[in-house]
């Protein structure tokens, strides 16, 4: 059994990049709403809720995983906010897996695939996971055909790195004192 003093000491040393602290902060509805609105300003986040993640595991043989922050909006669209502190060179594969976790329970038997809602995976990274040297604060990837037409599959992967926008959040990710513009 862990003592209360040891727990207090661990919490006192924790920062925004600690898994538990990140979840405690970002699962606060107002903080989560403001973050999503800053990242996706065209969407309506008037009503959102943090989703219980116990339904995400598909069976006992599946990889045990959970989404850092998983929420839905009033329209049933799902959002996953992931804090990725180390570059394991697998952001694209992680995005694919997280989209699959979110869509796994969206349809019932016989329901039309057109009923699938939008899914958004948003990575917060203190590094640029892109192969190119170009530093973009937001990379938004969508499925396109060889001709360049968007296939509109409803999946969105956004990669936010510490190059500008959302400066206060990234200062916390980079373990720096945060300065938020009002």
XYZ file of C-alpha atoms in Angstrom:
182
model
C 0.000 0.000 0.000
C 1.275 3.439 -0.946
C 1.298 6.010 1.825
C -0.615 9.283 1.556
C 2.664 11.145 2.012
C 4.217 9.340 -0.964
C 1.156 10.161 -3.096
C 1.293 13.836 -2.070
C 5.007 13.982 -2.888
C 4.391 12.420 -6.329
C 1.554 14.887 -7.065
C 3.701 17.832 -5.945
C 6.380 16.781 -8.452
C 3.933 16.123 -11.295
C 3.553 18.593 -14.130
C 1.196 18.925 -17.086
C 3.036 16.173 -18.986
C 2.342 13.539 -16.334
C -0.420 11.200 -17.587
C -2.580 11.629 -14.497
C -2.105 15.403 -14.346
C -2.815 15.812 -18.073
C -6.039 13.838 -17.692
C -7.067 15.774 -14.562
C -6.571 19.120 -16.284
C -7.874 18.339 -19.758
C -10.928 16.406 -18.544
C -12.275 19.613 -16.975
C -15.128 20.501 -19.346
C -14.349 24.219 -19.648
C -10.638 23.632 -20.269
C -11.377 20.882 -22.776
C -14.010 23.040 -24.513
C -11.638 26.023 -24.805
C -8.846 23.817 -26.125
C -11.069 22.184 -28.763
C -12.481 25.570 -29.787
C -8.944 26.944 -30.213
C -7.916 23.959 -32.341
C -11.155 23.565 -34.333
C -12.792 27.031 -34.279
C -15.434 26.186 -36.917
C -17.019 23.427 -34.800
C -19.668 23.838 -32.109
C -18.476 22.778 -28.657
C -21.398 24.224 -26.699
C -22.241 20.739 -25.433
C -19.438 18.237 -24.938
C -18.906 15.441 -22.494
C -15.908 13.405 -21.459
C -16.638 9.776 -22.337
C -16.130 6.794 -20.036
C -13.331 4.866 -21.687
C -14.245 1.423 -20.376
C -16.172 0.626 -23.585
C -13.132 1.093 -25.821
C -11.543 -2.330 -25.241
C -12.923 -4.691 -27.848
C -12.018 -8.114 -26.404
C -9.570 -9.796 -24.058
C -6.973 -10.349 -26.811
C -6.902 -6.717 -27.961
C -4.160 -4.305 -27.073
C -5.064 -2.709 -23.769
C -5.111 0.976 -24.465
C -7.097 4.025 -23.621
C -7.431 7.445 -25.125
C -5.871 10.235 -23.060
C -8.924 12.508 -23.325
C -11.978 11.146 -25.150
C -15.076 13.284 -25.571
C -18.111 13.706 -27.781
C -20.031 16.740 -28.954
C -23.799 17.193 -29.201
C -23.799 15.654 -32.698
C -22.035 12.422 -31.706
C -18.677 13.386 -33.196
C -15.792 12.015 -31.163
C -12.538 13.668 -30.180
C -9.368 12.158 -28.771
C -6.669 14.448 -27.367
C -3.317 12.689 -27.028
C -0.192 13.981 -25.313
C 2.757 12.409 -27.168
C 5.986 13.389 -25.412
C 8.440 11.122 -27.244
C 8.817 10.676 -30.977
C 8.385 6.954 -31.505
C 7.928 7.561 -35.256
C 4.433 6.028 -35.169
C 2.010 8.972 -34.989
C 0.220 7.907 -38.202
C -0.239 4.348 -36.936
C -1.413 5.597 -33.538
C -3.953 7.879 -35.245
C -5.267 4.932 -37.267
C -5.627 2.810 -34.118
C -7.329 5.578 -32.095
C -9.806 6.240 -34.928
C -10.618 2.512 -34.944
C -11.176 2.515 -31.163
C -13.603 5.416 -31.421
C -15.581 4.037 -34.380
C -15.750 0.438 -33.137
C -19.052 0.916 -31.257
C -20.698 3.585 -33.412
C -22.899 1.283 -35.503
C -25.364 -1.436 -34.584
C -26.118 -4.464 -36.750
C -27.765 -3.407 -40.023
C -27.048 0.296 -39.553
C -25.826 2.207 -42.616
C -22.131 3.209 -42.762
C -23.281 6.746 -43.581
C -24.358 6.933 -39.928
C -20.737 6.974 -38.755
C -19.884 10.242 -37.043
C -16.716 12.303 -37.471
C -13.654 11.308 -35.439
C -10.787 13.627 -34.566
C -7.438 12.541 -33.140
C -5.442 15.519 -31.897
C -1.802 15.010 -30.923
C 0.056 17.484 -28.710
C 3.763 16.989 -29.415
C 6.905 18.869 -28.315
C 8.492 17.708 -31.591
C 7.730 17.713 -35.306
C 6.660 14.152 -36.236
C 6.560 14.980 -39.939
C 9.329 13.715 -42.190
C 9.816 17.142 -43.742
C 11.711 19.874 -41.960
C 8.805 22.259 -42.411
C 7.579 23.429 -39.013
C 3.804 23.628 -39.009
C 1.838 24.191 -35.852
C -1.108 22.222 -37.190
C -1.024 19.344 -39.630
C -4.509 18.187 -40.652
C -4.568 15.022 -42.704
C -7.469 13.691 -44.752
C -7.868 10.768 -47.134
C -7.529 11.834 -50.782
C -7.713 10.001 -54.105
C -4.867 9.885 -56.614
C -6.636 12.681 -58.480
C -6.565 14.863 -55.380
C -10.253 14.578 -54.476
C -11.109 14.422 -50.787
C -12.853 11.157 -49.973
C -14.509 12.618 -46.862
C -14.247 9.504 -44.706
C -14.935 11.524 -41.560
C -11.557 10.903 -39.921
C -9.333 13.823 -39.010
C -5.829 13.627 -37.570
C -4.317 16.853 -36.299
C -0.741 17.126 -35.129
C 0.056 20.164 -33.023
C 3.707 20.835 -32.358
C 5.391 23.495 -30.296
C 5.993 25.962 -33.097
C 3.576 28.751 -32.339
C -0.199 28.449 -31.949
C -1.554 27.449 -28.556
C 1.643 28.775 -26.997
C 0.491 28.472 -23.378
C -0.372 24.776 -23.728
C 2.971 24.072 -25.369
C 4.856 25.947 -22.689
C 3.338 23.478 -20.234
C 4.214 20.540 -22.503
C 7.788 21.820 -22.751
C 7.864 22.262 -18.949
C 8.137 26.057 -19.155
C 6.144 28.700 -17.248
C 2.946 29.268 -19.231
C 1.872 32.673 -20.517
C -1.655 32.716 -21.896
C -3.001 35.560 -23.980
C -6.337 36.860 -22.769
